[in-house]
Short mmCIF file of C-alpha atoms in Angstrom, two decimals:
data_model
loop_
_atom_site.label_atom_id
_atom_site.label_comp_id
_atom_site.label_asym_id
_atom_site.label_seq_id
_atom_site.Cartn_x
_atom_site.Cartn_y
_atom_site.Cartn_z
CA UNK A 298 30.11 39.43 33.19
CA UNK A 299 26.38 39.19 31.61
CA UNK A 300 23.93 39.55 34.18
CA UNK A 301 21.73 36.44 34.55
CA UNK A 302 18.35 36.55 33.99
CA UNK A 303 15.44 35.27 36.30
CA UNK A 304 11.85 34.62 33.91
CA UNK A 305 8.52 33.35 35.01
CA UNK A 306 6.89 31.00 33.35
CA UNK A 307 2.48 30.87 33.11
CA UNK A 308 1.50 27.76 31.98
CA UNK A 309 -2.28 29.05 30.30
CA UNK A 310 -5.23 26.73 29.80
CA UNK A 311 -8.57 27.79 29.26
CA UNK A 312 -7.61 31.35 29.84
CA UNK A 313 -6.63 30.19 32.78
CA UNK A 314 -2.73 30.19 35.04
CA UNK A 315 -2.32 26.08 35.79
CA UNK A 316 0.35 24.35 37.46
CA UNK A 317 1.41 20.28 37.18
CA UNK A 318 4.12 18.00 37.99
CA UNK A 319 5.96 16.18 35.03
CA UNK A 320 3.16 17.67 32.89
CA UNK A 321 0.34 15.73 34.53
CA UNK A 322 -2.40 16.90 37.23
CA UNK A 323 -2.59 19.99 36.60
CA UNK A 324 -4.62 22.80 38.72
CA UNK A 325 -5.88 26.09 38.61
CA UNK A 326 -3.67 28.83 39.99
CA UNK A 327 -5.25 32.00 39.09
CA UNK A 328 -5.73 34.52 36.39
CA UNK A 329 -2.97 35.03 34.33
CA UNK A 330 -3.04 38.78 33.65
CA UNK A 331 -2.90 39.67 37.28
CA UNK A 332 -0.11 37.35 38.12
CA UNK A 333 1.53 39.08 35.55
CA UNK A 334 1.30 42.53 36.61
CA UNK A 335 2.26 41.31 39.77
CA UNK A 336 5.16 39.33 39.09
CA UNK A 337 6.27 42.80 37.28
CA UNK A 338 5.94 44.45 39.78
CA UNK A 339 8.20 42.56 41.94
CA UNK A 340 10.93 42.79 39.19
CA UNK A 341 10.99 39.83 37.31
CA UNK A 342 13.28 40.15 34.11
CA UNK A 343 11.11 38.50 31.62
CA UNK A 344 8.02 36.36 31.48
CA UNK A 345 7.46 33.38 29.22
CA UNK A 346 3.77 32.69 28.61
CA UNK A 347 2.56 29.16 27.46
CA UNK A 348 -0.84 27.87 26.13
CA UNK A 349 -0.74 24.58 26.57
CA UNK A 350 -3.05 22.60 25.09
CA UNK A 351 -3.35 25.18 22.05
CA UNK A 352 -1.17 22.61 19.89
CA UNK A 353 -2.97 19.49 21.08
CA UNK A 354 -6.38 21.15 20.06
CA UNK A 355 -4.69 22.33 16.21
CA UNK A 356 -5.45 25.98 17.28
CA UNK A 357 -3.77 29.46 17.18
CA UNK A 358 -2.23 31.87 20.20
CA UNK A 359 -5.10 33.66 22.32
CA UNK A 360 -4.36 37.40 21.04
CA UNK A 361 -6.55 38.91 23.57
CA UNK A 362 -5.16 37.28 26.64
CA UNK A 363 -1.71 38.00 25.30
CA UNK A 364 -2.69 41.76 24.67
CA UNK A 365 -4.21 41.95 28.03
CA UNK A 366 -0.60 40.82 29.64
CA UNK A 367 1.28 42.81 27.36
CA UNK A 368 -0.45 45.92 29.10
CA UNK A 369 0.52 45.22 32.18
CA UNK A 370 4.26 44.46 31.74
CA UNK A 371 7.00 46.62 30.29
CA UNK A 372 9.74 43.58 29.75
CA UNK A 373 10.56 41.32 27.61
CA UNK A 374 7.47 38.76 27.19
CA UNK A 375 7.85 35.75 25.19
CA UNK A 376 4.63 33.73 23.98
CA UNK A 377 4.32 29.65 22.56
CA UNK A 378 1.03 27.57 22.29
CA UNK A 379 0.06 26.75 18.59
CA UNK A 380 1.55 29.26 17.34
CA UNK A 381 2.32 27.49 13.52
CA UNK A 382 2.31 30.18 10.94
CA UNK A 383 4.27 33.14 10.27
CA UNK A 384 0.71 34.93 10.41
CA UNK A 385 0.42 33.56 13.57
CA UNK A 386 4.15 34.65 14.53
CA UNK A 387 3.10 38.37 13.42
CA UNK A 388 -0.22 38.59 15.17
CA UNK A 389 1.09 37.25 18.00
CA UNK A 390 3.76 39.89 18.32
CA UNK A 391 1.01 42.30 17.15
CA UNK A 392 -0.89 41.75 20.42
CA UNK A 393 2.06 42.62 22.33
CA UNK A 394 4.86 39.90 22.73
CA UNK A 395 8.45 40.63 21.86
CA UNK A 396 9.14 36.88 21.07
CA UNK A 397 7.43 33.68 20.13
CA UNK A 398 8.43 30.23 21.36
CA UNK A 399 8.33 27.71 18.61
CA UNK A 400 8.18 24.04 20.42
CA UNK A 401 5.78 21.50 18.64
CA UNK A 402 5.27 23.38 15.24
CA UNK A 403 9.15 23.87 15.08
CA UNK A 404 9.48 20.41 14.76
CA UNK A 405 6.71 19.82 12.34
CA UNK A 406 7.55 22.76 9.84
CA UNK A 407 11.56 23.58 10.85
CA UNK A 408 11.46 26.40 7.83
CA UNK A 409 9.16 28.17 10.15
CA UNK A 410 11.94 28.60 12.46
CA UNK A 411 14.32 30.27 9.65
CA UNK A 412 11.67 32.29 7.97
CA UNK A 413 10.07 33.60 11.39
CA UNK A 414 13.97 34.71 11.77
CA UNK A 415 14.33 36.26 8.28
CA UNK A 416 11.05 38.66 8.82
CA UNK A 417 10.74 39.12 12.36
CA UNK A 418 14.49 38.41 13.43
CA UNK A 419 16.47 35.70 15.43
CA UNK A 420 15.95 37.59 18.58
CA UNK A 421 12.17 37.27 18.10
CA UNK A 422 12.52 33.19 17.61
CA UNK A 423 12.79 31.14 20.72
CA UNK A 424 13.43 27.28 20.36
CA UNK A 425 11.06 26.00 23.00
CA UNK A 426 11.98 22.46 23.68
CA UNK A 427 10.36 19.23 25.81
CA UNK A 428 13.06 16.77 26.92
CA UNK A 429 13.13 13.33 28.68
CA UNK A 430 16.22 11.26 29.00
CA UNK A 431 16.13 8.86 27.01
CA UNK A 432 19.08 6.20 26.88
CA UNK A 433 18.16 5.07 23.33
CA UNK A 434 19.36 8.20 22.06
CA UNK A 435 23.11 9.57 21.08
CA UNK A 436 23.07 12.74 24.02
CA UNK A 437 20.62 10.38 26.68
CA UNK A 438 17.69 12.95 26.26
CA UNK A 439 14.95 12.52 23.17
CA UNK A 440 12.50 15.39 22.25
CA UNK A 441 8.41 15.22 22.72
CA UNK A 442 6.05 17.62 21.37
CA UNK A 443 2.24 18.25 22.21
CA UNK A 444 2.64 19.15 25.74
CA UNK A 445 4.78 16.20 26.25
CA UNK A 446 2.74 13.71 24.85
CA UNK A 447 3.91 12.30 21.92
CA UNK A 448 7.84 11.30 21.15
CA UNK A 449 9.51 12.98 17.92
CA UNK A 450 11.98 10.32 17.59
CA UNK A 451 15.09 13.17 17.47
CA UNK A 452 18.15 13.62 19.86
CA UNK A 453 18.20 16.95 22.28
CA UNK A 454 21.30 17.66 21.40
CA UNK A 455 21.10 17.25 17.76
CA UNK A 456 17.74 19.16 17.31
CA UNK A 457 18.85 21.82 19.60
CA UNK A 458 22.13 22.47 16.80
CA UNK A 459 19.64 21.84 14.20
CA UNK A 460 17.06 24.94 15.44
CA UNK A 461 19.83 27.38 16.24
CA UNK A 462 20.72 26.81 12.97
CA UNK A 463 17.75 27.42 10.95
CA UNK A 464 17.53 30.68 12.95
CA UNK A 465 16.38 30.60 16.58
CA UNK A 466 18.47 32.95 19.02
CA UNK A 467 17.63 31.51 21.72
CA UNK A 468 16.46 28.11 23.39
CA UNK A 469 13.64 27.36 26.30
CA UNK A 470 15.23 24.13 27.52
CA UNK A 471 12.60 22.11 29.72
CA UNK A 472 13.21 19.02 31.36
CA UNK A 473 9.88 16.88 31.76
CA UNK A 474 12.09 14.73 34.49
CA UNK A 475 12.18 17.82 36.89
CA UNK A 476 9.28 19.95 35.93
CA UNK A 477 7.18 20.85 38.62
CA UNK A 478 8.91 18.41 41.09
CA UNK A 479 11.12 21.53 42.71
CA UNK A 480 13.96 19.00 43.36
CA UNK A 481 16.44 21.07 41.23
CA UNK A 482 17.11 21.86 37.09
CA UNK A 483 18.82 18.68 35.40
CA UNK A 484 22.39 20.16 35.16
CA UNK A 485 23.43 17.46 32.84
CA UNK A 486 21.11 18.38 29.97
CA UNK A 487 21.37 22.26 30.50
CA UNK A 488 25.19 21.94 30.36
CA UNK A 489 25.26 19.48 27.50
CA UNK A 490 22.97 21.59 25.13
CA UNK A 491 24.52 25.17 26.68
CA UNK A 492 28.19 23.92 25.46
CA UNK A 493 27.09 22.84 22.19
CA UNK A 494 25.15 25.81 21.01
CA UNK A 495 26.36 29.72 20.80
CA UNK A 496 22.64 31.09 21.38
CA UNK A 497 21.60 31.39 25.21
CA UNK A 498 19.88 28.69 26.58
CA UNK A 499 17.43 29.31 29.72
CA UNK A 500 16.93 26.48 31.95
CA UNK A 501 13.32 25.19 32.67
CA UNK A 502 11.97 22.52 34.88
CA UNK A 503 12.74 21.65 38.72
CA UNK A 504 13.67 25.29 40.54
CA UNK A 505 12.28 24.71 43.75
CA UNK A 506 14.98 27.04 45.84
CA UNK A 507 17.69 29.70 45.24
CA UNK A 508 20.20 27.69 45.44
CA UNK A 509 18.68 25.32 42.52
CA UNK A 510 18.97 28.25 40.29
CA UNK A 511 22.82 29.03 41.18
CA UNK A 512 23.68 25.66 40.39
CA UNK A 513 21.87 26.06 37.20
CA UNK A 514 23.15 29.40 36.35
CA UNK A 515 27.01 28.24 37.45
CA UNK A 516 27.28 24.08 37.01
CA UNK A 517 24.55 24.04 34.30
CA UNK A 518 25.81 27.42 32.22
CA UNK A 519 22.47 28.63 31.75
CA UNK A 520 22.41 32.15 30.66
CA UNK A 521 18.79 32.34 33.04
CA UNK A 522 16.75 30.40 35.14
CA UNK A 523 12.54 29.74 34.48
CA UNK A 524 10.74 29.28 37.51
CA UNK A 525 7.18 28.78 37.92
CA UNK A 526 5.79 26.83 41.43
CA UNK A 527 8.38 28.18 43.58
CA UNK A 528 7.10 32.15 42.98
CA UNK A 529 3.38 30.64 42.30
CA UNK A 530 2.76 28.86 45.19
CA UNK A 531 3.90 32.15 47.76
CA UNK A 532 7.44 30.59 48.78
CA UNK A 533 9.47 33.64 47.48
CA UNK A 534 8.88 36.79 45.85
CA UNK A 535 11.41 37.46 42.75
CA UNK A 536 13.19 40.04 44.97
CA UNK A 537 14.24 37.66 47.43
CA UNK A 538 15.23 35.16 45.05
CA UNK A 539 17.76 37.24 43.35
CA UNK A 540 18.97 38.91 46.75
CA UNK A 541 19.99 35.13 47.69
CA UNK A 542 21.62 35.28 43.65
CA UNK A 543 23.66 38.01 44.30
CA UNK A 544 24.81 37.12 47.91
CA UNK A 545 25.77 34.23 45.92
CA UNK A 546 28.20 36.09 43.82
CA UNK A 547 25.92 35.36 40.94
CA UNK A 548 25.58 38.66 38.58
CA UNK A 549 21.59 39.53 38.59
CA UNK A 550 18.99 43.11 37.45
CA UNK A 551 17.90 44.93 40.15
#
């Protein structure tokens, strides 16, 4: 059985590591390249590293901050945040990231997802998507962009088939419902888009405890959890986390 994977997520503004609820009131948390290291350092599998405003302001990935990261961590470290070019999909993974999460640009320019596959590979494409349930919609759950703030109009589920097959390998699934509330992942959406798409899908939004990501990880099908406040604010250290996994009977890295 794959092992499931456990990834931190820094939300970056202003060069900065910031935390909110539901995308909203957000606060300072600390500096992004030390929480990095450390987070390594307590074994983390990967990290996922967001700009989030970059898109909102029409601007391009920090390279330095991402290079300064990238020297601290020897994993797997995936970068998004206005990141709308294939120049900016190459510097990006210049400065040190091994993938780039394509969220609002993906949805304004969708051949960016298949060409950033063609040069740089699927593996290096990661479908970063926003969701909110939404009963207007076919699936119940519509798609924003911008950091939340503006409604594309499309169907999860539809646009979630429609990226994996214009090239992503993989898919950042966050639900603005749960984010930040640590009240647990929405299993419905994670097992809805998990079943209808043969590229792994990590769960985002709502791990508060352990036993939010094994429901996740089992019930939901997520092939790995995100978590963010529950590591951030001091409640549990990655190690313990995926010690409560494996008691679990949940396969995890040491």
């Amino acid at each position: 059985m794959l092992k499931k994977r456990i990834i931190i997520c820094l939300d970056v503004k202003d060069g900065r590591t910031t935390k909110g609820v539901k995308f909203l009131n957000n606060i300072d948390i600390g500096d992004p390249v030390e929480m990095a290291a450390e987070y390594y350092r307590q074994g983390v599998d990967e990290l996922v590293f967001y700009d989030i405003i970059a898109s909102a302001r029409g601007r391009g990935p920090i390279l330095d901050l991402i290079s300064r990261v990238a020297q601290q961590v020897f994993i797997p470290f995936c970068v998004g945040g206005g990141i709308g070019t294939i120049e900016d999909i190459r510097s990006t993974i210049l400065a040190g990231a091994e993938k780039v999460s394509l969220n609002s640009q993906a949805v304004k320019n969708p051949g960016l997802i298949t060409e950033g596959a063609r040069v740089f590979g699927n593996q290096s494409i990661v479908l970063g998507m926003d969701v909110r349930r939404d009963p207007t919609k076919p699936s119940g759950f519509g798609t924003t962009i911008n950091g939340g703030r503006v409604d594309t109009g499309l169907d999860a589920l539809e646009w979630a088939k429609k990226g994996v097959s214009l090239g992503a390998g993989e898919i950042v699934l966050n639900s603005m419902d749960a984010d930040g509330t640590k009240n647990g992942y929405d299993i419905e959406l994670t097992r809805l888009i998990s079943e209808n798409v043969n590229v792994p899908v990590i769960a985002s939004g709502g791990g508060g405890i352990p036993e939010h990501l094994a429901d996740v990880l089992t019930q939901g099908k997520a092939d790995a959890a995100l978590i963010a406040s529950m590591v951030h604010n001091g409640t549990y250290t990655v190690g313990e986390i995926k010690k409560e996994l494996s008691e679990s009977g949940i396969p995890v890295r040491f």
